[in-house]
């Protein structure tokens, strides 16, 4: 794969040279503050700038490490003299200060790229449009249960840079978004996992699917024949790209549609993993803690990583059987009067909602809505017609959802709070059915984050 390396140096400055090297970090959330701590530890001249307000806990951390910072502004005289800029993944390239940085030829990298320079740990990097958080957590759970000295990083928990600065792990399982991958150049994954590619965040990619696909495939950049690439052999976007891509790493496909070599496949309701370096693994899908077709894929990917690391079959089966799902991803909340309430607030795109509906075998009252990212809801129509008895819109602008579904469901209601949505859903649902919060949209019109949305939903259910 051809990657534009900007003018990123092949080697990082020696310890004696770093004091004169100015690193500017844009964004003072977990990623930015972690990068700042690592940069300070490594002896760089560090400055942190955030256009918004910085949380008090992060301000206190920056002060305790004697790191200069500013908030609610980007001072060009303090930023455009940087040798290198570490940009938080949420900041788009079209932002004015980023444009000016690039016009000056200053390299812009991600926190993951930066932290990767300072660790010798084995890096297991997981991306995909859907399922990456679940697969990352499941993989981490399996390794942890098997006794590995392993860290969990990326989109989850403490930042990779913070852990490189303060911990000493032998392995990391890292969840990578496309935004992180976009600012990674010389970083190399020892094991790269690509779960699927479906339309998401296209506003950041010029509304060109091909740009988004290329972004996801950056997970294999710099890999050699000694590295490993695990991918879904049923995904049309992945297969189409791989037909022309020059990927040097060892390939491990997984599929529920056909048998594969040196990977994982489904045979008579059993996951079969057959790698050249290890004994064969099998496990019936009914014994998986995570149910639903999408979770068979996620479990296959985690299983391949596990067997690549030669973890015993008994240990992998036990971990896959006792894993508890992450919060806000198809999270069981309560069963009240025979009605099951499920919190899937992390489902911020249409494909995630498809997976959620696909995994539920009852009638559904669906709560959805928020900040629409140009969603195409047509892929949900068949499942909505089969399972959804009512849609409750939770957002300020619900026109796109009404246009897509009002001819296909019996009831559609607009609401403007989690409590209102839950109360109406409870009255519309019948015994034996499921109330599913699976928004397909970002949360920022009514909530501070998808976590806030999910927590308000759970609190409202508990008040019924």
GROMACS .gro file of C-alpha atoms in nm:
model
  464
    1UNK     CA    1   0.000   0.000   0.000
    2UNK     CA    2   0.121   0.350  -0.083
    3UNK     CA    3   0.098   0.587   0.211
    4UNK     CA    4   0.181   0.957   0.207
    5UNK     CA    5   0.435   0.993   0.486
    6UNK     CA    6   0.428   1.377   0.480
    7UNK     CA    7   0.776   1.475   0.593
    8UNK     CA    8   0.777   1.251   0.899
    9UNK     CA    9   1.133   1.161   1.003
   10UNK     CA   10   1.243   0.799   0.979
   11UNK     CA   11   1.375   0.810   1.333
   12UNK     CA   12   1.275   1.005   1.639
   13UNK     CA   13   1.524   1.250   1.792
   14UNK     CA   14   1.779   1.109   2.035
   15UNK     CA   15   1.727   1.188   2.406
   16UNK     CA   16   1.991   1.461   2.392
   17UNK     CA   17   1.818   1.627   2.096
   18UNK     CA   18   1.462   1.623   2.228
   19UNK     CA   19   1.482   1.922   2.462
   20UNK     CA   20   1.499   2.152   2.161
   21UNK     CA   21   1.216   1.980   1.975
   22UNK     CA   22   0.877   2.148   2.022
   23UNK     CA   23   0.574   1.918   2.021
   24UNK     CA   24   0.231   2.080   2.008
   25UNK     CA   25  -0.073   1.873   2.100
   26UNK     CA   26  -0.416   1.975   1.972
   27UNK     CA   27  -0.697   1.859   2.199
   28UNK     CA   28  -0.676   1.797   2.573
   29UNK     CA   29  -0.896   1.494   2.622
   30UNK     CA   30  -0.765   1.151   2.723
   31UNK     CA   31  -0.572   1.109   2.398
   32UNK     CA   32  -0.409   1.453   2.403
   33UNK     CA   33  -0.321   1.455   2.772
   34UNK     CA   34  -0.177   1.103   2.745
   35UNK     CA   35   0.040   1.216   2.454
   36UNK     CA   36   0.151   1.521   2.652
   37UNK     CA   37   0.256   1.308   2.951
   38UNK     CA   38   0.458   1.073   2.729
   39UNK     CA   39   0.617   1.364   2.537
   40UNK     CA   40   0.717   1.536   2.862
   41UNK     CA   41   0.861   1.210   2.996
   42UNK     CA   42   1.066   1.173   2.678
   43UNK     CA   43   1.217   1.520   2.724
   44UNK     CA   44   1.037   1.721   2.455
   45UNK     CA   45   0.930   2.086   2.480
   46UNK     CA   46   0.552   2.030   2.507
   47UNK     CA   47   0.254   2.263   2.458
   48UNK     CA   48  -0.116   2.162   2.465
   49UNK     CA   49  -0.389   2.368   2.296
   50UNK     CA   50  -0.764   2.303   2.306
   51UNK     CA   51  -1.022   2.520   2.129
   52UNK     CA   52  -1.280   2.416   2.387
   53UNK     CA   53  -1.274   2.407   2.765
   54UNK     CA   54  -1.040   2.153   2.927
   55UNK     CA   55  -1.189   1.930   3.197
   56UNK     CA   56  -1.066   2.012   3.546
   57UNK     CA   57  -0.908   1.668   3.600
   58UNK     CA   58  -0.699   1.708   3.283
   59UNK     CA   59  -0.597   2.063   3.376
   60UNK     CA   60  -0.473   1.934   3.712
   61UNK     CA   61  -0.277   1.657   3.541
   62UNK     CA   62  -0.110   1.895   3.298
   63UNK     CA   63  -0.016   2.125   3.587
   64UNK     CA   64   0.123   1.835   3.791
   65UNK     CA   65   0.355   1.743   3.502
   66UNK     CA   66   0.446   2.111   3.449
   67UNK     CA   67   0.308   2.106   3.093
   68UNK     CA   68   0.209   2.441   2.939
   69UNK     CA   69  -0.145   2.457   2.798
   70UNK     CA   70  -0.421   2.686   2.679
   71UNK     CA   71  -0.798   2.641   2.645
   72UNK     CA   72  -1.081   2.803   2.447
   73UNK     CA   73  -0.838   2.921   2.180
   74UNK     CA   74  -0.559   2.821   1.941
   75UNK     CA   75  -0.275   3.075   1.962
   76UNK     CA   76  -0.100   3.060   1.625
   77UNK     CA   77   0.227   3.205   1.761
   78UNK     CA   78   0.246   2.915   2.010
   79UNK     CA   79   0.140   2.644   1.762
   80UNK     CA   80   0.293   2.723   1.424
   81UNK     CA   81   0.648   2.703   1.565
   82UNK     CA   82   0.607   2.329   1.632
   83UNK     CA   83   0.845   2.065   1.500
   84UNK     CA   84   0.556   1.819   1.501
   85UNK     CA   85   0.186   1.829   1.595
   86UNK     CA   86  -0.008   1.548   1.764
   87UNK     CA   87  -0.376   1.590   1.675
   88UNK     CA   88  -0.667   1.437   1.866
   89UNK     CA   89  -0.876   1.216   1.635
   90UNK     CA   90  -1.194   1.421   1.672
   91UNK     CA   91  -1.035   1.730   1.508
   92UNK     CA   92  -1.101   1.732   1.133
   93UNK     CA   93  -0.838   1.834   0.876
   94UNK     CA   94  -1.066   2.114   0.753
   95UNK     CA   95  -1.031   2.302   1.085
   96UNK     CA   96  -0.852   2.633   1.025
   97UNK     CA   97  -0.554   2.574   1.257
   98UNK     CA   98  -0.488   2.229   1.106
   99UNK     CA   99  -0.488   2.377   0.755
  100UNK     CA  100  -0.234   2.641   0.863
  101UNK     CA  101  -0.013   2.377   1.029
  102UNK     CA  102  -0.010   2.169   0.710
  103UNK     CA  103   0.052   2.474   0.490
  104UNK     CA  104   0.371   2.534   0.690
  105UNK     CA  105   0.479   2.174   0.626
  106UNK     CA  106   0.465   2.076   0.994
  107UNK     CA  107   0.393   1.701   1.027
  108UNK     CA  108   0.061   1.611   1.190
  109UNK     CA  109   0.036   1.270   1.356
  110UNK     CA  110  -0.194   1.080   1.591
  111UNK     CA  111  -0.130   0.994   1.954
  112UNK     CA  112  -0.112   0.627   1.850
  113UNK     CA  113   0.162   0.701   1.596
  114UNK     CA  114   0.358   0.895   1.858
  115UNK     CA  115   0.325   0.637   2.136
  116UNK     CA  116   0.419   0.353   1.901
  117UNK     CA  117   0.771   0.498   1.880
  118UNK     CA  118   0.835   0.432   2.249
  119UNK     CA  119   0.723   0.073   2.306
  120UNK     CA  120   0.855  -0.267   2.204
  121UNK     CA  121   0.528  -0.440   2.300
  122UNK     CA  122   0.339  -0.658   2.050
  123UNK     CA  123   0.055  -0.450   1.905
  124UNK     CA  124  -0.281  -0.609   1.817
  125UNK     CA  125  -0.480  -0.341   1.630
  126UNK     CA  126  -0.852  -0.379   1.561
  127UNK     CA  127  -1.065  -0.167   1.330
  128UNK     CA  128  -1.392  -0.189   1.136
  129UNK     CA  129  -1.711   0.011   1.098
  130UNK     CA  130  -1.891  -0.204   1.356
  131UNK     CA  131  -1.797  -0.441   1.634
  132UNK     CA  132  -1.447  -0.310   1.698
  133UNK     CA  133  -1.512  -0.216   2.062
  134UNK     CA  134  -1.667  -0.556   2.136
  135UNK     CA  135  -1.389  -0.744   1.954
  136UNK     CA  136  -1.118  -0.537   2.123
  137UNK     CA  137  -1.266  -0.599   2.467
  138UNK     CA  138  -1.321  -0.969   2.400
  139UNK     CA  139  -0.964  -1.013   2.273
  140UNK     CA  140  -0.828  -0.828   2.577
  141UNK     CA  141  -1.046  -1.045   2.805
  142UNK     CA  142  -0.914  -1.369   2.649
  143UNK     CA  143  -0.549  -1.258   2.677
  144UNK     CA  144  -0.593  -1.129   3.031
  145UNK     CA  145  -0.763  -1.453   3.143
  146UNK     CA  146  -0.478  -1.650   2.984
  147UNK     CA  147  -0.224  -1.465   3.198
  148UNK     CA  148  -0.081  -1.222   2.943
  149UNK     CA  149   0.068  -0.891   3.061
  150UNK     CA  150  -0.165  -0.693   2.834
  151UNK     CA  151  -0.292  -0.335   2.802
  152UNK     CA  152  -0.617  -0.210   2.649
  153UNK     CA  153  -0.594   0.113   2.449
  154UNK     CA  154  -0.715   0.328   2.161
  155UNK     CA  155  -1.082   0.426   2.169
  156UNK     CA  156  -1.125   0.248   2.504
  157UNK     CA  157  -1.004   0.338   2.853
  158UNK     CA  158  -0.671   0.507   2.917
  159UNK     CA  159  -0.485   0.635   2.611
  160UNK     CA  160  -0.210   0.429   2.451
  161UNK     CA  161   0.043   0.707   2.511
  162UNK     CA  162  -0.041   0.733   2.881
  163UNK     CA  163   0.010   0.358   2.922
  164UNK     CA  164   0.339   0.358   2.730
  165UNK     CA  165   0.455   0.633   2.968
  166UNK     CA  166   0.331   0.476   3.290
  167UNK     CA  167   0.297   0.099   3.238
  168UNK     CA  168   0.515  -0.182   3.105
  169UNK     CA  169   0.290  -0.416   2.909
  170UNK     CA  170   0.418  -0.689   2.676
  171UNK     CA  171   0.107  -0.677   2.454
  172UNK     CA  172  -0.152  -0.412   2.371
  173UNK     CA  173  -0.496  -0.465   2.222
  174UNK     CA  174  -0.579  -0.134   2.051
  175UNK     CA  175  -0.911  -0.024   1.904
  176UNK     CA  176  -0.845   0.206   1.608
  177UNK     CA  177  -1.098   0.437   1.444
  178UNK     CA  178  -1.050   0.559   1.089
  179UNK     CA  179  -0.977   0.906   1.232
  180UNK     CA  180  -0.680   0.765   1.425
  181UNK     CA  181  -0.558   0.568   1.124
  182UNK     CA  182  -0.567   0.881   0.906
  183UNK     CA  183  -0.283   1.034   1.106
  184UNK     CA  184  -0.068   0.720   1.130
  185UNK     CA  185   0.227   0.680   0.894
  186UNK     CA  186   0.521   0.474   1.023
  187UNK     CA  187   0.331   0.286   1.293
  188UNK     CA  188   0.310  -0.090   1.241
  189UNK     CA  189   0.061  -0.341   1.382
  190UNK     CA  190   0.205  -0.685   1.459
  191UNK     CA  191  -0.149  -0.818   1.422
  192UNK     CA  192  -0.407  -0.617   1.225
  193UNK     CA  193  -0.779  -0.702   1.239
  194UNK     CA  194  -1.033  -0.559   0.992
  195UNK     CA  195  -1.388  -0.665   1.082
  196UNK     CA  196  -1.603  -0.499   0.816
  197UNK     CA  197  -1.642  -0.179   0.614
  198UNK     CA  198  -1.983  -0.013   0.581
  199UNK     CA  199  -2.064   0.356   0.516
  200UNK     CA  200  -1.983   0.573   0.820
  201UNK     CA  201  -1.833   0.919   0.879
  202UNK     CA  202  -1.848   0.985   0.505
  203UNK     CA  203  -1.866   1.358   0.579
  204UNK     CA  204  -1.495   1.331   0.678
  205UNK     CA  205  -1.411   1.151   0.351
  206UNK     CA  206  -1.560   1.380   0.088
  207UNK     CA  207  -1.867   1.152   0.078
  208UNK     CA  208  -1.649   0.903  -0.116
  209UNK     CA  209  -1.672   0.544   0.006
  210UNK     CA  210  -1.338   0.463  -0.158
  211UNK     CA  211  -1.162   0.719   0.065
  212UNK     CA  212  -1.313   0.560   0.375
  213UNK     CA  213  -1.210   0.210   0.260
  214UNK     CA  214  -0.851   0.327   0.206
  215UNK     CA  215  -0.854   0.478   0.555
  216UNK     CA  216  -0.956   0.146   0.712
  217UNK     CA  217  -0.687  -0.044   0.521
  218UNK     CA  218  -0.418   0.179   0.673
  219UNK     CA  219  -0.429  -0.075   0.958
  220UNK     CA  220  -0.202  -0.301   0.746
  221UNK     CA  221   0.043  -0.032   0.634
  222UNK     CA  222   0.410  -0.113   0.702
  223UNK     CA  223   0.332  -0.477   0.779
  224UNK     CA  224   0.585  -0.737   0.663
  225UNK     CA  225   0.569  -1.111   0.600
  226UNK     CA  226   0.637  -1.161   0.972
  227UNK     CA  227   0.308  -0.986   1.065
  228UNK     CA  228  -0.054  -1.102   1.052
  229UNK     CA  229  -0.373  -0.965   0.893
  230UNK     CA  230  -0.710  -1.102   1.009
  231UNK     CA  231  -1.009  -1.000   0.797
  232UNK     CA  232  -1.370  -1.084   0.711
  233UNK     CA  233  -1.383  -1.280   0.388
  234UNK     CA  234  -1.759  -1.219   0.357
  235UNK     CA  235  -1.732  -0.838   0.338
  236UNK     CA  236  -1.765  -0.712  -0.023
  237UNK     CA  237  -1.569  -0.388   0.037
  238UNK     CA  238  -1.278  -0.578   0.195
  239UNK     CA  239  -1.271  -0.841  -0.078
  240UNK     CA  240  -1.285  -0.583  -0.357
  241UNK     CA  241  -0.997  -0.381  -0.212
  242UNK     CA  242  -0.784  -0.687  -0.144
  243UNK     CA  243  -0.817  -0.800  -0.504
  244UNK     CA  244  -0.580  -0.519  -0.606
  245UNK     CA  245  -0.392  -0.439  -0.283
  246UNK     CA  246  -0.035  -0.552  -0.221
  247UNK     CA  247  -0.058  -0.676   0.139
  248UNK     CA  248   0.264  -0.838   0.256
  249UNK     CA  249   0.149  -0.982   0.590
  250UNK     CA  250   0.024  -1.337   0.651
  251UNK     CA  251  -0.350  -1.347   0.581
  252UNK     CA  252  -0.610  -1.507   0.808
  253UNK     CA  253  -0.966  -1.483   0.670
  254UNK     CA  254  -1.283  -1.559   0.864
  255UNK     CA  255  -1.623  -1.643   0.719
  256UNK     CA  256  -1.965  -1.776   0.814
  257UNK     CA  257  -2.048  -1.845   0.449
  258UNK     CA  258  -1.771  -2.082   0.339
  259UNK     CA  259  -1.469  -2.276   0.463
  260UNK     CA  260  -1.132  -2.098   0.457
  261UNK     CA  261  -0.770  -2.196   0.508
  262UNK     CA  262  -0.548  -2.056   0.784
  263UNK     CA  263  -0.843  -1.881   0.947
  264UNK     CA  264  -1.191  -1.936   1.093
  265UNK     CA  265  -1.522  -2.055   0.952
  266UNK     CA  266  -1.861  -2.184   1.060
  267UNK     CA  267  -1.945  -2.553   1.025
  268UNK     CA  268  -2.269  -2.700   1.162
  269UNK     CA  269  -2.312  -2.423   1.423
  270UNK     CA  270  -1.949  -2.458   1.531
  271UNK     CA  271  -1.671  -2.202   1.497
  272UNK     CA  272  -1.370  -2.383   1.353
  273UNK     CA  273  -1.025  -2.219   1.371
  274UNK     CA  274  -0.751  -2.387   1.175
  275UNK     CA  275  -0.418  -2.205   1.181
  276UNK     CA  276  -0.093  -2.346   1.048
  277UNK     CA  277   0.089  -2.267   1.376
  278UNK     CA  278  -0.152  -2.423   1.629
  279UNK     CA  279  -0.392  -2.706   1.708
  280UNK     CA  280  -0.746  -2.687   1.570
  281UNK     CA  281  -1.006  -2.503   1.778
  282UNK     CA  282  -1.382  -2.551   1.774
  283UNK     CA  283  -1.667  -2.410   1.980
  284UNK     CA  284  -2.043  -2.427   1.931
  285UNK     CA  285  -2.194  -2.082   1.880
  286UNK     CA  286  -2.464  -2.157   2.141
  287UNK     CA  287  -2.190  -2.152   2.406
  288UNK     CA  288  -2.070  -1.802   2.313
  289UNK     CA  289  -2.145  -1.530   2.567
  290UNK     CA  290  -2.211  -1.293   2.275
  291UNK     CA  291  -2.506  -1.403   2.063
  292UNK     CA  292  -2.616  -1.288   1.716
  293UNK     CA  293  -2.459  -1.333   1.373
  294UNK     CA  294  -2.238  -1.023   1.406
  295UNK     CA  295  -2.094  -1.159   1.729
  296UNK     CA  296  -2.000  -1.486   1.558
  297UNK     CA  297  -1.778  -1.271   1.335
  298UNK     CA  298  -1.638  -1.082   1.636
  299UNK     CA  299  -1.568  -1.406   1.820
  300UNK     CA  300  -1.395  -1.556   1.515
  301UNK     CA  301  -1.161  -1.258   1.491
  302UNK     CA  302  -1.074  -1.272   1.861
  303UNK     CA  303  -1.034  -1.650   1.840
  304UNK     CA  304  -0.783  -1.625   1.555
  305UNK     CA  305  -0.575  -1.376   1.757
  306UNK     CA  306  -0.589  -1.613   2.055
  307UNK     CA  307  -0.477  -1.918   1.861
  308UNK     CA  308  -0.206  -1.718   1.684
  309UNK     CA  309  -0.070  -1.649   2.033
  310UNK     CA  310  -0.104  -2.021   2.109
  311UNK     CA  311  -0.349  -1.981   2.397
  312UNK     CA  312  -0.492  -2.317   2.507
  313UNK     CA  313  -0.830  -2.414   2.361
  314UNK     CA  314  -0.985  -2.463   2.707
  315UNK     CA  315  -0.884  -2.111   2.807
  316UNK     CA  316  -1.024  -1.955   2.488
  317UNK     CA  317  -1.355  -2.143   2.523
  318UNK     CA  318  -1.390  -2.041   2.886
  319UNK     CA  319  -1.320  -1.673   2.809
  320UNK     CA  320  -1.556  -1.666   2.511
  321UNK     CA  321  -1.824  -1.825   2.729
  322UNK     CA  322  -1.798  -1.595   3.032
  323UNK     CA  323  -1.734  -1.257   2.866
  324UNK     CA  324  -1.969  -0.974   2.962
  325UNK     CA  325  -2.042  -0.717   2.692
  326UNK     CA  326  -1.934  -0.354   2.720
  327UNK     CA  327  -2.173  -0.085   2.841
  328UNK     CA  328  -2.396   0.081   2.581
  329UNK     CA  329  -2.351  -0.200   2.326
  330UNK     CA  330  -2.662  -0.425   2.331
  331UNK     CA  331  -2.653  -0.393   2.710
  332UNK     CA  332  -2.938  -0.560   2.899
  333UNK     CA  333  -3.093  -0.304   3.135
  334UNK     CA  334  -3.403  -0.465   3.288
  335UNK     CA  335  -3.710  -0.679   3.230
  336UNK     CA  336  -4.019  -0.495   3.352
  337UNK     CA  337  -4.367  -0.648   3.322
  338UNK     CA  338  -4.229  -0.894   3.070
  339UNK     CA  339  -4.075  -0.619   2.853
  340UNK     CA  340  -3.698  -0.633   2.794
  341UNK     CA  341  -3.507  -0.301   2.779
  342UNK     CA  342  -3.179  -0.296   2.583
  343UNK     CA  343  -2.931  -0.005   2.577
  344UNK     CA  344  -2.744   0.011   2.245
  345UNK     CA  345  -2.658   0.382   2.264
  346UNK     CA  346  -2.315   0.315   2.111
  347UNK     CA  347  -2.493   0.231   1.782
  348UNK     CA  348  -2.423   0.565   1.612
  349UNK     CA  349  -2.456   0.441   1.253
  350UNK     CA  350  -2.719   0.254   1.053
  351UNK     CA  351  -2.519  -0.066   1.023
  352UNK     CA  352  -2.496  -0.097   1.403
  353UNK     CA  353  -2.873  -0.073   1.426
  354UNK     CA  354  -2.905  -0.345   1.162
  355UNK     CA  355  -2.685  -0.572   1.376
  356UNK     CA  356  -2.893  -0.493   1.685
  357UNK     CA  357  -3.225  -0.568   1.515
  358UNK     CA  358  -3.081  -0.882   1.357
  359UNK     CA  359  -2.984  -1.019   1.700
  360UNK     CA  360  -3.330  -0.970   1.861
  361UNK     CA  361  -3.597  -1.236   1.813
  362UNK     CA  362  -3.901  -1.052   1.952
  363UNK     CA  363  -4.120  -0.761   1.847
  364UNK     CA  364  -3.933  -0.432   1.896
  365UNK     CA  365  -4.017  -0.078   2.001
  366UNK     CA  366  -3.719   0.110   1.857
  367UNK     CA  367  -3.589   0.436   2.004
  368UNK     CA  368  -3.364   0.613   1.753
  369UNK     CA  369  -3.249   0.955   1.636
  370UNK     CA  370  -3.002   1.233   1.713
  371UNK     CA  371  -2.752   1.407   1.489
  372UNK     CA  372  -2.792   1.241   1.148
  373UNK     CA  373  -2.462   1.198   0.956
  374UNK     CA  374  -2.633   1.171   0.616
  375UNK     CA  375  -2.770   0.824   0.698
  376UNK     CA  376  -2.919   0.593   0.437
  377UNK     CA  377  -3.186   0.401   0.629
  378UNK     CA  378  -3.289   0.175   0.338
  379UNK     CA  379  -3.080  -0.119   0.464
  380UNK     CA  380  -3.302  -0.133   0.776
  381UNK     CA  381  -3.635  -0.154   0.592
  382UNK     CA  382  -3.668  -0.533   0.579
  383UNK     CA  383  -3.586  -0.578   0.948
  384UNK     CA  384  -3.810  -0.287   1.048
  385UNK     CA  385  -4.102  -0.439   0.855
  386UNK     CA  386  -4.040  -0.779   1.020
  387UNK     CA  387  -3.981  -0.676   1.381
  388UNK     CA  388  -4.046  -0.309   1.463
  389UNK     CA  389  -4.394  -0.224   1.586
  390UNK     CA  390  -4.321   0.139   1.679
  391UNK     CA  391  -4.041   0.393   1.639
  392UNK     CA  392  -3.981   0.658   1.900
  393UNK     CA  393  -3.764   0.942   1.770
  394UNK     CA  394  -3.526   1.091   2.025
  395UNK     CA  395  -3.372   1.401   1.871
  396UNK     CA  396  -3.430   1.758   1.759
  397UNK     CA  397  -3.465   1.685   1.386
  398UNK     CA  398  -3.637   1.357   1.300
  399UNK     CA  399  -3.741   1.429   0.940
  400UNK     CA  400  -3.508   1.171   0.779
  401UNK     CA  401  -3.634   0.895   1.011
  402UNK     CA  402  -3.998   0.985   0.940
  403UNK     CA  403  -3.933   0.991   0.564
  404UNK     CA  404  -3.769   0.647   0.580
  405UNK     CA  405  -4.013   0.460   0.803
  406UNK     CA  406  -4.350   0.627   0.856
  407UNK     CA  407  -4.512   0.414   0.584
  408UNK     CA  408  -4.375   0.092   0.737
  409UNK     CA  409  -4.453   0.107   1.111
  410UNK     CA  410  -4.783   0.145   1.292
  411UNK     CA  411  -4.671   0.419   1.533
  412UNK     CA  412  -4.407   0.697   1.521
  413UNK     CA  413  -4.363   0.942   1.809
  414UNK     CA  414  -4.127   1.238   1.857
  415UNK     CA  415  -3.966   1.285   2.200
  416UNK     CA  416  -3.705   1.519   2.341
  417UNK     CA  417  -3.578   1.342   2.654
  418UNK     CA  418  -3.474   0.991   2.751
  419UNK     CA  419  -3.740   0.980   3.023
  420UNK     CA  420  -4.019   1.074   2.780
  421UNK     CA  421  -3.896   0.818   2.525
  422UNK     CA  422  -3.881   0.539   2.784
  423UNK     CA  423  -4.226   0.615   2.928
  424UNK     CA  424  -4.391   0.613   2.584
  425UNK     CA  425  -4.200   0.296   2.483
  426UNK     CA  426  -4.320   0.120   2.798
  427UNK     CA  427  -4.683   0.198   2.715
  428UNK     CA  428  -4.646   0.095   2.350
  429UNK     CA  429  -4.460  -0.232   2.418
  430UNK     CA  430  -4.641  -0.556   2.491
  431UNK     CA  431  -4.537  -0.839   2.723
  432UNK     CA  432  -4.264  -1.045   2.554
  433UNK     CA  433  -4.137  -0.760   2.335
  434UNK     CA  434  -3.816  -0.555   2.349
  435UNK     CA  435  -3.759  -0.182   2.387
  436UNK     CA  436  -3.434  -0.110   2.205
  437UNK     CA  437  -3.240   0.216   2.223
  438UNK     CA  438  -3.030   0.196   1.904
  439UNK     CA  439  -3.005   0.551   1.771
  440UNK     CA  440  -2.814   0.528   1.436
  441UNK     CA  441  -2.707   0.886   1.506
  442UNK     CA  442  -2.463   1.089   1.713
  443UNK     CA  443  -2.593   1.218   2.046
  444UNK     CA  444  -2.484   1.580   2.058
  445UNK     CA  445  -2.823   1.746   1.998
  446UNK     CA  446  -2.970   1.639   2.334
  447UNK     CA  447  -2.682   1.467   2.519
  448UNK     CA  448  -2.314   1.525   2.588
  449UNK     CA  449  -2.209   1.183   2.453
  450UNK     CA  450  -2.346   0.839   2.364
  451UNK     CA  451  -2.255   0.734   2.721
  452UNK     CA  452  -2.466   1.017   2.862
  453UNK     CA  453  -2.755   0.914   2.635
  454UNK     CA  454  -2.723   0.550   2.743
  455UNK     CA  455  -2.697   0.637   3.112
  456UNK     CA  456  -3.006   0.862   3.096
  457UNK     CA  457  -3.193   0.580   2.920
  458UNK     CA  458  -3.093   0.331   3.192
  459UNK     CA  459  -3.189   0.573   3.468
  460UNK     CA  460  -3.529   0.631   3.308
  461UNK     CA  461  -3.592   0.255   3.280
  462UNK     CA  462  -3.510   0.207   3.647
  463UNK     CA  463  -3.767   0.478   3.736
  464UNK     CA  464  -4.055   0.292   3.567
   0.00000   0.00000   0.00000
